[in-house]
Coordinates of C-alpha atoms and ligand atoms in Angstrom, one line a residue:
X117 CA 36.1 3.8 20.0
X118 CA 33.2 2.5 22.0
X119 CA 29.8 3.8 21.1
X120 CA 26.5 2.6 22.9
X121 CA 23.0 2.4 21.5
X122 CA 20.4 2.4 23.8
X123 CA 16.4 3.1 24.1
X124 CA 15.4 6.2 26.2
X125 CA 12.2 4.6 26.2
X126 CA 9.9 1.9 27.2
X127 CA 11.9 -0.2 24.6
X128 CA 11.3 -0.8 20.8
X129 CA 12.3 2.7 19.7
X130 CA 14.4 1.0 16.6
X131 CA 17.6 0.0 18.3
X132 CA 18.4 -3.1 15.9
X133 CA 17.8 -0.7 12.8
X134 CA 20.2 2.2 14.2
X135 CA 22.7 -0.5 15.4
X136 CA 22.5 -2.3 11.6
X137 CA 23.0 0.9 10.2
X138 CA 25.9 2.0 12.3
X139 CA 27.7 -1.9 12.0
X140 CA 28.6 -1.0 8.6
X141 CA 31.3 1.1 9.5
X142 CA 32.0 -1.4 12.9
X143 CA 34.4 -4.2 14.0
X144 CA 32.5 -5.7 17.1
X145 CA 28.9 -5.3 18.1
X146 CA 28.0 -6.7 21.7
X147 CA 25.0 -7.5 23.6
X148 CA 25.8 -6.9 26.7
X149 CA 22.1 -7.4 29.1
X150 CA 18.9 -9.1 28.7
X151 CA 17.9 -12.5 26.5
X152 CA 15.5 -13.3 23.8
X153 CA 12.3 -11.7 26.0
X154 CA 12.7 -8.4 23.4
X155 CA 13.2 -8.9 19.7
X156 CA 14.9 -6.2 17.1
X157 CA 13.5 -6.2 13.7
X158 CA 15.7 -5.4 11.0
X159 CA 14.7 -4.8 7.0
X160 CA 18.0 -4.8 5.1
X161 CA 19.5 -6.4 1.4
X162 CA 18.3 -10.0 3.1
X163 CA 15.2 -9.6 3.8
X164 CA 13.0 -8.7 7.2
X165 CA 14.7 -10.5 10.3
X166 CA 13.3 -10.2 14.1
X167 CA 16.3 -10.9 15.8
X168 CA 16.1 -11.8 19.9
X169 CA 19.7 -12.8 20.8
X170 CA 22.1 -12.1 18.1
X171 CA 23.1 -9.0 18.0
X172 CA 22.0 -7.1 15.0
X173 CA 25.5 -6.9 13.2
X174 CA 25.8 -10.1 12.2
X175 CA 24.6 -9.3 8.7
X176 CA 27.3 -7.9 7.9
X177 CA 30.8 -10.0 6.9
X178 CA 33.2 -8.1 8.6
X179 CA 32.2 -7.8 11.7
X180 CA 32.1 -9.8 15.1
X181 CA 29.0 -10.4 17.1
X182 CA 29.4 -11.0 20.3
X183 CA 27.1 -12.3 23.6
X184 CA 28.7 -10.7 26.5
X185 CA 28.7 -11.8 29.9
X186 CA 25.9 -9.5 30.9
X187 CA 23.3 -11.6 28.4
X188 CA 20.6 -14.5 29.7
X189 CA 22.3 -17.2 26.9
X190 CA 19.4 -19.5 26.0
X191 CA 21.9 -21.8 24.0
X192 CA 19.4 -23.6 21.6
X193 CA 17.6 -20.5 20.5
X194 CA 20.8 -19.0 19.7
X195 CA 21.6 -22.1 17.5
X196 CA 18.1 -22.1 16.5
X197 CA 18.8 -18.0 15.3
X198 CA 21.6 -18.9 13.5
X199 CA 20.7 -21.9 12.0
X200 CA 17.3 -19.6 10.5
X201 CA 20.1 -16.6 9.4
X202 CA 22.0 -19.0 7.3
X203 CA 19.0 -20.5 6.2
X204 CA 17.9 -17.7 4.3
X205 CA 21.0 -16.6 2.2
X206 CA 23.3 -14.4 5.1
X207 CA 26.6 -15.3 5.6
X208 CA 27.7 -17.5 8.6
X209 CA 28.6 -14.7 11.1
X210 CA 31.3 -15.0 13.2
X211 CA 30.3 -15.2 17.0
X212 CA 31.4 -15.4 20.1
X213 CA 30.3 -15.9 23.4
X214 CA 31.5 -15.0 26.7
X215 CA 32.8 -17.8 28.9
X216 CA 31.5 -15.9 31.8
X217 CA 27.8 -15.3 30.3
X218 CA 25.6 -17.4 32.1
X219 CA 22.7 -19.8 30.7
X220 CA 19.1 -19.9 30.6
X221 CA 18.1 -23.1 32.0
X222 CA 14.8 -25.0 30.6
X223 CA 14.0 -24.7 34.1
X224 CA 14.0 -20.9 34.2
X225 CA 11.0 -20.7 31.2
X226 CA 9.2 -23.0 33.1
X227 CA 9.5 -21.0 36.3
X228 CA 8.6 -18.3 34.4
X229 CA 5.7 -19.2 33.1
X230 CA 4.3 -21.2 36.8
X231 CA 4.6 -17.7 38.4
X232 CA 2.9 -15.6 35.8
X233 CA -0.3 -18.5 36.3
X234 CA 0.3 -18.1 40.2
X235 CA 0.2 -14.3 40.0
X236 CA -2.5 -14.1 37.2
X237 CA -4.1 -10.8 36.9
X238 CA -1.5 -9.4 39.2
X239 CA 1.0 -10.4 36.6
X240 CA 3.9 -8.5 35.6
X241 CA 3.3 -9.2 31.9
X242 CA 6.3 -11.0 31.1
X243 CA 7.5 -12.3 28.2
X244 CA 7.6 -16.1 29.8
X245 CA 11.7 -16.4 28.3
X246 CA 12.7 -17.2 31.8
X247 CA 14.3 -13.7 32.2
X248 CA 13.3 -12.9 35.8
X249 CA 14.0 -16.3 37.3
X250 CA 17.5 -16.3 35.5
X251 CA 18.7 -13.1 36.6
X252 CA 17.0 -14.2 40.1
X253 CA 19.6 -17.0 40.0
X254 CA 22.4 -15.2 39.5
X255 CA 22.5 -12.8 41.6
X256 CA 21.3 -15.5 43.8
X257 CA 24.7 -17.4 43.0
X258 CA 23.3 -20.8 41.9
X259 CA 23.4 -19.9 38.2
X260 CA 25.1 -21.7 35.4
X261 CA 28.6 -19.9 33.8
X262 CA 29.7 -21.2 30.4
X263 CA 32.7 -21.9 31.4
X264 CA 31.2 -24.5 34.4
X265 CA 30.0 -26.3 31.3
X266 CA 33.0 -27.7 30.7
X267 CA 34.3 -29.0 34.5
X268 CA 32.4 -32.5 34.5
X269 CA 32.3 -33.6 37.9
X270 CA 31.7 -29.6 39.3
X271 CA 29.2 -29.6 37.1
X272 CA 27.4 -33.0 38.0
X273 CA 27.4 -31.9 42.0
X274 CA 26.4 -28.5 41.2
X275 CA 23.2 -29.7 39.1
X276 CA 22.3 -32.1 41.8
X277 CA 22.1 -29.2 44.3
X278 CA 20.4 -27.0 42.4
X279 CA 17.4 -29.5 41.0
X280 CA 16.8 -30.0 44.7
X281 CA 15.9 -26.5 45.5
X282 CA 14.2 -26.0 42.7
X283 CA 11.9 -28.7 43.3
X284 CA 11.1 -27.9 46.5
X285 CA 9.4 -24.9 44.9
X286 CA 7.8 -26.7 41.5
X287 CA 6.6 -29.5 44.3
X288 CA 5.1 -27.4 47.1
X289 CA 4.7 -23.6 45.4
X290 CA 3.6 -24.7 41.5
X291 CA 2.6 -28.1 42.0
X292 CA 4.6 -29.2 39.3
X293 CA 6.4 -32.1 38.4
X294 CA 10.2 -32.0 39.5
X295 CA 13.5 -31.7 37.6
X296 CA 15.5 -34.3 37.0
X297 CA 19.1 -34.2 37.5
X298 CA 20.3 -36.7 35.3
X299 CA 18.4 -35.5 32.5
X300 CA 19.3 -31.6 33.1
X301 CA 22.9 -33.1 33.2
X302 CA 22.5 -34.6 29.6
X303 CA 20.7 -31.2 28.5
X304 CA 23.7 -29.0 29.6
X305 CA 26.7 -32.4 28.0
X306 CA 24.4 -31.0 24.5
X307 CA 24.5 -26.8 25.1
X308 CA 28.6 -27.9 25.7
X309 CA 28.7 -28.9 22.7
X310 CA 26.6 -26.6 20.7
X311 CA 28.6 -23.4 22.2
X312 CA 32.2 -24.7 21.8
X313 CA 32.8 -23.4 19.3
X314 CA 32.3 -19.9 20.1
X315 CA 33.4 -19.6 23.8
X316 CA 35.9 -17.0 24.2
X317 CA 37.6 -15.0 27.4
X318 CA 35.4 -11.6 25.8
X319 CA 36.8 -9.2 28.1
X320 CA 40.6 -10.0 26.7
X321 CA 39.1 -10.3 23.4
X322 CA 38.1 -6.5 23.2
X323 CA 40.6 -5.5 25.8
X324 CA 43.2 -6.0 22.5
X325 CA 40.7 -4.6 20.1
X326 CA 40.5 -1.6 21.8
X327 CA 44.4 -1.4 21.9
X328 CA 44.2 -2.0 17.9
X329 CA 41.5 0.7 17.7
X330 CA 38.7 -0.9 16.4
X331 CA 35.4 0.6 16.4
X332 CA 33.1 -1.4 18.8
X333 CA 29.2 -0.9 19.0
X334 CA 27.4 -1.8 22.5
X335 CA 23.6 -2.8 21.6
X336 CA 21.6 -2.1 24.2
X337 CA 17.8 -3.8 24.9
X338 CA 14.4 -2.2 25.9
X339 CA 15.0 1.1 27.5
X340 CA 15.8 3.4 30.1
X341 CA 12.2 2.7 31.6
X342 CA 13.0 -0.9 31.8
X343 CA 16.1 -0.2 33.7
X344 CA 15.6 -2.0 37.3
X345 CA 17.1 0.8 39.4
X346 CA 16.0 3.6 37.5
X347 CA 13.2 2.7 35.8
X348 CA 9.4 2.1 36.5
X349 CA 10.1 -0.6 39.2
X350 CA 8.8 -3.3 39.4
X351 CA 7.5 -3.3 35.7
X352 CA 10.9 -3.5 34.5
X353 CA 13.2 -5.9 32.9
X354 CA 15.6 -7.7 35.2
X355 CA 18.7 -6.3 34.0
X356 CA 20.2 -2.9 33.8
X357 CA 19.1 -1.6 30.0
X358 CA 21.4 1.4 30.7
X359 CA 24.7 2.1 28.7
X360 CA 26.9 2.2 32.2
X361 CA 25.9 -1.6 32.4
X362 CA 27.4 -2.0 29.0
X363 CA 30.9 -1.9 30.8
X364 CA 29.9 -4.7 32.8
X365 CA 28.0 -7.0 31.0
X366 CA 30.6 -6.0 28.0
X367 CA 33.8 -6.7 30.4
X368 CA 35.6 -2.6 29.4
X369 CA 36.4 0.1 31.3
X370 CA 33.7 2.8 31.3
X371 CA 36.0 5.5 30.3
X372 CA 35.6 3.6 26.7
X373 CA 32.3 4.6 26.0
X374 CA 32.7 7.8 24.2
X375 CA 29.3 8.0 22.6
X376 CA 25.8 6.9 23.9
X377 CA 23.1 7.3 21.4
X378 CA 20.0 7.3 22.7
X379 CA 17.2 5.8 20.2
X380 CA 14.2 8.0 20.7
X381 CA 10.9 7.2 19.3
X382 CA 8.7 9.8 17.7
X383 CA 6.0 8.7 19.5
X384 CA 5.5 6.4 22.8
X385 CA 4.7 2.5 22.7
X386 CA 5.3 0.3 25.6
X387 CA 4.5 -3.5 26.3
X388 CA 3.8 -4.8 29.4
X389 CA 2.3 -3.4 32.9
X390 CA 3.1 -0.1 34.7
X391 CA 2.0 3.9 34.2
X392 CA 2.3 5.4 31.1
X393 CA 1.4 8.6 31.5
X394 CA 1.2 10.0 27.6
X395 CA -1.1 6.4 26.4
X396 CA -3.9 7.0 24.4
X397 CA -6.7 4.3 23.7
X398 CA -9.5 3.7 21.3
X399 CA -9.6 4.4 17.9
X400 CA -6.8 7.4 17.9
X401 CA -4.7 4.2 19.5
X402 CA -6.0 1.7 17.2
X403 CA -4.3 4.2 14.1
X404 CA -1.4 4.4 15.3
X405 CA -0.6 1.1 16.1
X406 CA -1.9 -0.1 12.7
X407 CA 0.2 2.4 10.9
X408 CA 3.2 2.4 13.6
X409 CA 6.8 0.6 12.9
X410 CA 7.1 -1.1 10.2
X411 CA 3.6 -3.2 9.5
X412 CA 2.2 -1.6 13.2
X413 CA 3.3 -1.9 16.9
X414 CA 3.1 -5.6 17.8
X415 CA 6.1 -6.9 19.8
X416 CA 8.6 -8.8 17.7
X417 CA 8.7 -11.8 20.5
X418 CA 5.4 -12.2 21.3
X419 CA 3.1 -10.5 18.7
X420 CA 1.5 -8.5 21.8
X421 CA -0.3 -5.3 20.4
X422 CA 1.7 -2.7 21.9
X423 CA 0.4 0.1 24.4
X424 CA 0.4 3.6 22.3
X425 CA 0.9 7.2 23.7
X426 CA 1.8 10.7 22.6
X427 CA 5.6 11.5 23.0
X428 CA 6.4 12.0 26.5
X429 CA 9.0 14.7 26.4
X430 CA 9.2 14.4 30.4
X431 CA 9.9 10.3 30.2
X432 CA 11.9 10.8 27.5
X433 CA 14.1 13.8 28.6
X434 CA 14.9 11.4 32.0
X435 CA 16.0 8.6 30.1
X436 CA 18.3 10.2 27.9
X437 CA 19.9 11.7 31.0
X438 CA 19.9 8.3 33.1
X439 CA 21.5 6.7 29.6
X440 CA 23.8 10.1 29.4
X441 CA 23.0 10.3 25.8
X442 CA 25.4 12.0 24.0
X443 CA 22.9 12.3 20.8
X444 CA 19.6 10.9 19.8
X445 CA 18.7 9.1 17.0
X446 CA 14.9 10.4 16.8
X447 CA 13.2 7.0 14.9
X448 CA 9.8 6.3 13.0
X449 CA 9.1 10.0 12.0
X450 CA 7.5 9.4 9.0
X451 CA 4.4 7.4 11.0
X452 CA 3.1 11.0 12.1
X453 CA 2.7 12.6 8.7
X454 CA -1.3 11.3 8.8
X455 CA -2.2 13.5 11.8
X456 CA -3.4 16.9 11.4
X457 CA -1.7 18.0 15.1
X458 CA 0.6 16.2 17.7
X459 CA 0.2 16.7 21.1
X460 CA 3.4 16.2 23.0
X461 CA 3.1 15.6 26.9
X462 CA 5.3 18.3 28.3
X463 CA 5.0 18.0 32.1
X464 CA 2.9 15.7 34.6
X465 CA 0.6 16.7 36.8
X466 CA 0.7 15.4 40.1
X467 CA -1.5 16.6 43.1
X468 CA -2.5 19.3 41.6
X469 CA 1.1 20.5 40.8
X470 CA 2.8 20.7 37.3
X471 CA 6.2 18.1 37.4
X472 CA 8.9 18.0 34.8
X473 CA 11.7 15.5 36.5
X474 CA 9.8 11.8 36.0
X475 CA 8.9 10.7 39.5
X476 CA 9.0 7.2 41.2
X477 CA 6.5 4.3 40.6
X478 CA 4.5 5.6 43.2
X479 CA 4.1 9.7 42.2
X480 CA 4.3 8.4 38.7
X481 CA 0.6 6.3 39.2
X482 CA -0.8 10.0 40.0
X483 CA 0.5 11.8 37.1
X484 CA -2.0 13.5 34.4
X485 CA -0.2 14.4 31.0
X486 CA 0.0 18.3 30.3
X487 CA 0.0 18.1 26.6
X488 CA 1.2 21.1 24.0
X489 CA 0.3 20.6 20.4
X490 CA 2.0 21.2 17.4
X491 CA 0.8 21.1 13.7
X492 CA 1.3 18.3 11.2
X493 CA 2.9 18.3 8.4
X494 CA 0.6 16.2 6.5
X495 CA 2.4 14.7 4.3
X496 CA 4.7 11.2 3.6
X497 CA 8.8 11.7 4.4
X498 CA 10.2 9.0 3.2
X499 CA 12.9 9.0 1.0
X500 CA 13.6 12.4 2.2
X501 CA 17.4 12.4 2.8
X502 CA 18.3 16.1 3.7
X503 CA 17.2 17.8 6.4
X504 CA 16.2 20.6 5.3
X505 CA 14.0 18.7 2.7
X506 CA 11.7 17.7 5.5
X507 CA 8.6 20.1 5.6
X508 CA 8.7 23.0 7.7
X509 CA 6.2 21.6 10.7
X510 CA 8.1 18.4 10.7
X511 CA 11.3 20.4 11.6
X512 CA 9.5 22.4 14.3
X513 CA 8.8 18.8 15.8
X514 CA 12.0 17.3 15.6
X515 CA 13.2 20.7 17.0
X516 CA 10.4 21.1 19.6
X517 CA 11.7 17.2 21.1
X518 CA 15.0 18.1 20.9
X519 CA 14.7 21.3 22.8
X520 CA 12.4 19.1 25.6
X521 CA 14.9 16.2 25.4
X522 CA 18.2 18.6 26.0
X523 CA 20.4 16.4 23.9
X524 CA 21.2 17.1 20.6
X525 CA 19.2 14.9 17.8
X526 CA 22.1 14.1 15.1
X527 CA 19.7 11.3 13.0
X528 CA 16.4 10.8 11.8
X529 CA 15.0 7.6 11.0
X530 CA 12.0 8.5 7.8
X531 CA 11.5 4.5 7.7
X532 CA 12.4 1.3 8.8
X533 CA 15.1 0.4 6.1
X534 CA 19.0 0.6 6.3
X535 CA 19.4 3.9 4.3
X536 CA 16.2 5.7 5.8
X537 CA 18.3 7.9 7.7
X538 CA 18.4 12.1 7.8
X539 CA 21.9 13.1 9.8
X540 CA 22.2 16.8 11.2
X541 CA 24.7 18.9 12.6
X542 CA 27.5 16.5 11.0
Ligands
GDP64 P1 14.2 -2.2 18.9 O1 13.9 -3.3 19.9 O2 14.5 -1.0 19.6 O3 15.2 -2.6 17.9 O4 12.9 -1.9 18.1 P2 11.9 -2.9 17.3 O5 12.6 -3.6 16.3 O6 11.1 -3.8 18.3 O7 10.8 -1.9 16.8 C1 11.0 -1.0 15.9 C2 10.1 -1.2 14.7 O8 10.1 0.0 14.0 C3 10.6 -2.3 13.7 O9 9.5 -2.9 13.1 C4 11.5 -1.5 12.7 O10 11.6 -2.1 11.5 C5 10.7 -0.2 12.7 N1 11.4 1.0 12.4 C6 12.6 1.4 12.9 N2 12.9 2.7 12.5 C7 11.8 3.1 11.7 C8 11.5 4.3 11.1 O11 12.2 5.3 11.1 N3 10.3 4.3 10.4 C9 9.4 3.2 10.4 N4 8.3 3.4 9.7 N5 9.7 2.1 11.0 C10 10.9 2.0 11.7

């Protein structure tokens, strides 16, 4: 059975603590898109870990983690993210990596970071991990494959080719000083080396774990508002953060994914540029964040303060529909119980007209939240384990987003640990 955990969000709606939860009873847990530019952070028997490219089962000893072919591999800071797992008392997890996953180059940070200078206030507030100008490659055909790693003299011509474009662009665009080949040559001899051991032919790999019927979790990263095609373009990420890509950056057939669960956040953050519609500022802002996640809302990556809204039940509804949630796991619930009432944006207003489907980029930059609000509940949640238990305007929330969202919520997180979970209808 293939499940898939994804964000219907803007990303960090508590991904890496649903998927640690759900590994427990899991053989294989994938990463199938994106790099280290997002982080999970997970609280569990070990400690607090912020995990960027490991995917967040490897704390467990039965299980395999593996990098799909979908994933930006930045080889050393997977070593590095190992190395710092081990380091602090987890068991070596077993890993493997795709022999079609392609690398992060040095290059590709640095590219990164040139064009965020270039475009400077116009930036699109990335994470400078070399995400946009590795995808960029690929799709442009002149990235690196694992596998190329280890065909020497391919490799040698290939690299030659490649350094010369790319400094055309760092000489005349960035004024920068150039790549050189030999030494990118030497660089990619050591990530050989340090990935050996773990290269496998993935898609055959779970092509036979799927005939042995083992239970295999997708993780997704960031969120359906992330997603490239259907998200808030161009402030997106530069892979597809939807659970249909998890066939393809996973290497399965798409009929195996029998359950998406959509991670739904009680509240809106985002990082980065773009609309958000539901974003509130000042010192209502300032609370939440300070008492939001788990020790506030600053990006696990880059420690940026995150942007803070009011759920957006129209955002929300659209990604679980573009993810085709088949349940939500509605996360950090127990932030709320401070305020006396919770609005909860319910439609946009656009041109004077009241909208429910989430627009395009353009339509979207026009839209005015139409809040309805909802009274608290007042009270702390956590270590609440039944539904039922939860106090009566707490339930009319959860059941007020579930109604807008049109997909059934089956957990809710009351805090950031393993066992802070509430399931329904189960
Ligand atoms: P991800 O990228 O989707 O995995 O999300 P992040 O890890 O970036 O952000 C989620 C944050 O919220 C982390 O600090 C988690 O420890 C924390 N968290 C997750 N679920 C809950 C919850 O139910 N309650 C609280 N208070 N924190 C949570």
């Amino acid at each position: 059975m293939v499940r898939a955990i994804v964000g219907a969000n803007w990303g960090d709606e508590g991904k890496g603590k649903i998927t640690d939860m759900l590994a427990r009873e899991s053989d294989i847990i994938i990463r199938f898109q994106g790099g280290s530019n997002a982080g999970h952070t997970i609280i569990n028997d070990y400690g607090k870990f912020a995990l960027h490219l490991l995917p967040s089962g490897v704390f467990y000893g039965h299980t395999t983690n593996i990098i799909g072919n979908g994933v930006a591999l930045n080889i050393p800071y997977l070593m590095e993210e190992i190395r710092s797992l081990v380091e602090r008392g987890v068991p070596r997890p077993t890993i493997l990596i795709s022999d079609r996953a392609q690398i992060l180059m040095p290059y590709h940070v640095l590219f990164d970071t040139y064009e965020e200078a270039r475009l400077a206030g116009k930036s699109f507030g990335s994470t400078r991990s070399g995400i946009a100008p590795f995808y960029s490659d690929k799709y442009a055909k002149i990235g690196f494959q694992v596998s190329e790693l280890f065909d020497g003299d391919t490799l040698k011509e290939k690299v030659e080719r490649v350094c010369e474009l790319k400094n055309v662009m760092l000489e005349h665009l960035y004024h920068q000083p150039p790549i050189d080949p030999e030494e990118l040559l030497r660089t990619l001899y050591e990530y050989r080396d340090m990935v050996e051991p773990y290269v496998c032919d993935v898609s055959a790999y779970l092509n036979q774990a799927l005939r042995d019927g083992k239970n295999i979790l997708l993780e997704g990263q960031l969120g359906s508002l992330k997603d490239p095609d259907h998200g808030i373009y161009p402030m997106v990420t530069s892979s597809s953060t939807l659970a249909a890509y998890g066939a393809i950056g996973a290497g399965i057939p798409p009929y195996e994914i029998k359950n998406i669960t959509a991670v739904v956040k009680a509240y809106s953050s985002a990082v980065g540029a773009g609309a958000f519609v539901s974003e509130i500022f000042g010192d209502e802002a300032d609370e939440l964040r300070r008492r939001g996640g788990d020790g506030g809302e600053y990006g696990a990556t880059t420690g940026r303060p995150r942007r803070m809204g009011w759920f957006d039940a129209v955002a929300t509804r659209y990604g679980c529909r573009i993810q085709g949630a088949t349940e939500a796991a509605l996360t950090v619930l127990d932030v709320l119980g401070y305020l006396d009432e919770l609005p909860v944006c319910v439609g946009y207003e656009i041109d004077g007209q009241i909208v429910k489907d989430f627009p395009t980029t353009v339509r979207l930059a026009k839209a005015k939240p139409v809040y309805e609000t909802l009274p608290g509940w007042k009270c702390g949640i956590r270590g609440i384990r039944r539904y039922e238990d939860l106090p009566e305007n707490c339930r009319r929330y959860v059941e007020f987003i579930e109604k807008e969202i049109q997909t059934p919520i089956t957990m809710v997180s009351n805090g950031p640990g393993r066992d802070e979970i509430i399931y329904r209808n189960r």
